[in-house]
């Protein structure tokens, strides 16, 4: 979806940087969004289903406990 793409784009532009849910809401949905910031969780779940190879291991979009989410930094072994 467009919102999932915007979330991915926002995080991928700054790999390794942890974004709060509110920051992701503001960047992906706009400052005038009046829904719950936990909506990000549902969009991230859907995004992971589309881009992750293994549902049990989040290699691209990582949860940062107490903060939100980040796009994983590239590694030497990345495919």
PDB file of C-alpha atoms in Angstrom:
ATOM      1  CA  UNK A   1       0.000   0.000   0.000  1.00  0.00           C
ATOM      2  CA  UNK A   2       1.147   3.612  -0.341  1.00  0.00           C
ATOM      3  CA  UNK A   3       1.440   3.987   3.443  1.00  0.00           C
ATOM      4  CA  UNK A   4       3.528   0.838   3.745  1.00  0.00           C
ATOM      5  CA  UNK A   5       5.799   2.092   0.981  1.00  0.00           C
ATOM      6  CA  UNK A   6       6.161   5.457   2.704  1.00  0.00           C
ATOM      7  CA  UNK A   7       7.070   3.716   5.979  1.00  0.00           C
ATOM      8  CA  UNK A   8       9.661   1.609   4.168  1.00  0.00           C
ATOM      9  CA  UNK A   9      11.033   4.617   2.305  1.00  0.00           C
ATOM     10  CA  UNK A  10      11.306   6.672   5.508  1.00  0.00           C
ATOM     11  CA  UNK A  11      13.239   3.985   7.363  1.00  0.00           C
ATOM     12  CA  UNK A  12      15.381   2.861   4.409  1.00  0.00           C
ATOM     13  CA  UNK A  13      16.677   6.391   3.812  1.00  0.00           C
ATOM     14  CA  UNK A  14      18.342   6.236   7.240  1.00  0.00           C
ATOM     15  CA  UNK A  15      19.251   2.590   7.909  1.00  0.00           C
ATOM     16  CA  UNK A  16      20.076   1.820  11.512  1.00  0.00           C
ATOM     17  CA  UNK A  17      18.214   4.849  12.850  1.00  0.00           C
ATOM     18  CA  UNK A  18      15.355   4.045  15.222  1.00  0.00           C
ATOM     19  CA  UNK A  19      12.134   5.931  14.519  1.00  0.00           C
ATOM     20  CA  UNK A  20       9.407   6.344  17.105  1.00  0.00           C
ATOM     21  CA  UNK A  21       5.908   5.338  16.070  1.00  0.00           C
ATOM     22  CA  UNK A  22       4.806   8.969  16.252  1.00  0.00           C
ATOM     23  CA  UNK A  23       7.634  10.068  13.970  1.00  0.00           C
ATOM     24  CA  UNK A  24       6.702   7.374  11.462  1.00  0.00           C
ATOM     25  CA  UNK A  25       3.038   8.426  11.639  1.00  0.00           C
ATOM     26  CA  UNK A  26       3.981  12.041  10.950  1.00  0.00           C
ATOM     27  CA  UNK A  27       6.267  11.172   8.040  1.00  0.00           C
ATOM     28  CA  UNK A  28       4.162   8.454   6.414  1.00  0.00           C
ATOM     29  CA  UNK A  29       0.609   9.544   7.183  1.00  0.00           C
ATOM     30  CA  UNK A  30       1.013  13.291   7.563  1.00  0.00           C
ATOM     31  CA  UNK A  31       0.902  15.690  10.484  1.00  0.00           C
ATOM     32  CA  UNK A  32      -2.885  15.935  10.322  1.00  0.00           C
ATOM     33  CA  UNK A  33      -3.389  12.184  10.904  1.00  0.00           C
ATOM     34  CA  UNK A  34      -5.753  11.718  13.842  1.00  0.00           C
ATOM     35  CA  UNK A  35      -5.656   7.938  14.260  1.00  0.00           C
ATOM     36  CA  UNK A  36      -3.720   5.886  16.769  1.00  0.00           C
ATOM     37  CA  UNK A  37       0.053   5.744  16.449  1.00  0.00           C
ATOM     38  CA  UNK A  38      -0.202   1.973  17.029  1.00  0.00           C
ATOM     39  CA  UNK A  39      -1.638   1.814  13.502  1.00  0.00           C
ATOM     40  CA  UNK A  40       2.018   1.784  12.465  1.00  0.00           C
ATOM     41  CA  UNK A  41       2.317  -1.693  14.010  1.00  0.00           C
ATOM     42  CA  UNK A  42      -0.326  -3.088  11.663  1.00  0.00           C
ATOM     43  CA  UNK A  43       1.312  -1.513   8.625  1.00  0.00           C
ATOM     44  CA  UNK A  44       4.748  -2.799   9.670  1.00  0.00           C
ATOM     45  CA  UNK A  45       3.304  -6.296  10.127  1.00  0.00           C
ATOM     46  CA  UNK A  46       1.871  -6.189   6.593  1.00  0.00           C
ATOM     47  CA  UNK A  47       5.113  -4.761   5.224  1.00  0.00           C
ATOM     48  CA  UNK A  48       7.143  -7.526   6.860  1.00  0.00           C
ATOM     49  CA  UNK A  49       4.894 -10.174   5.292  1.00  0.00           C
ATOM     50  CA  UNK A  50       5.749  -8.710   1.903  1.00  0.00           C
ATOM     51  CA  UNK A  51       9.500  -8.156   2.218  1.00  0.00           C
ATOM     52  CA  UNK A  52      10.862 -10.557   4.830  1.00  0.00           C
ATOM     53  CA  UNK A  53      12.110 -13.952   3.689  1.00  0.00           C
ATOM     54  CA  UNK A  54      11.465 -15.607   7.063  1.00  0.00           C
ATOM     55  CA  UNK A  55       8.572 -14.464   9.263  1.00  0.00           C
ATOM     56  CA  UNK A  56      10.416 -15.584  12.394  1.00  0.00           C
ATOM     57  CA  UNK A  57      13.462 -13.385  11.721  1.00  0.00           C
ATOM     58  CA  UNK A  58      13.069  -9.733  10.865  1.00  0.00           C
ATOM     59  CA  UNK A  59      16.106  -9.011   8.710  1.00  0.00           C
ATOM     60  CA  UNK A  60      14.935  -5.717   7.253  1.00  0.00           C
ATOM     61  CA  UNK A  61      12.453  -3.961   9.531  1.00  0.00           C
ATOM     62  CA  UNK A  62      13.527  -4.404  13.135  1.00  0.00           C
ATOM     63  CA  UNK A  63      11.604  -3.613  16.296  1.00  0.00           C
ATOM     64  CA  UNK A  64      13.487  -1.358  18.702  1.00  0.00           C
ATOM     65  CA  UNK A  65      12.042  -2.071  22.133  1.00  0.00           C
ATOM     66  CA  UNK A  66      10.695   1.055  23.823  1.00  0.00           C
ATOM     67  CA  UNK A  67      11.243   3.177  20.708  1.00  0.00           C
ATOM     68  CA  UNK A  68       9.631   1.906  17.518  1.00  0.00           C
ATOM     69  CA  UNK A  69      11.201   0.541  14.342  1.00  0.00           C
ATOM     70  CA  UNK A  70      14.303   0.790  12.191  1.00  0.00           C
ATOM     71  CA  UNK A  71      15.496  -0.475   8.853  1.00  0.00           C
ATOM     72  CA  UNK A  72      18.470  -2.785   9.362  1.00  0.00           C
ATOM     73  CA  UNK A  73      21.868  -1.533   8.301  1.00  0.00           C
ATOM     74  CA  UNK A  74      23.432  -3.419   5.384  1.00  0.00           C
ATOM     75  CA  UNK A  75      25.865  -6.163   6.366  1.00  0.00           C
ATOM     76  CA  UNK A  76      28.724  -7.827   4.550  1.00  0.00           C
ATOM     77  CA  UNK A  77      26.625 -10.954   4.096  1.00  0.00           C
ATOM     78  CA  UNK A  78      23.538  -9.232   2.710  1.00  0.00           C
ATOM     79  CA  UNK A  79      22.161 -10.815  -0.426  1.00  0.00           C
TER      80      UNK A  79
END
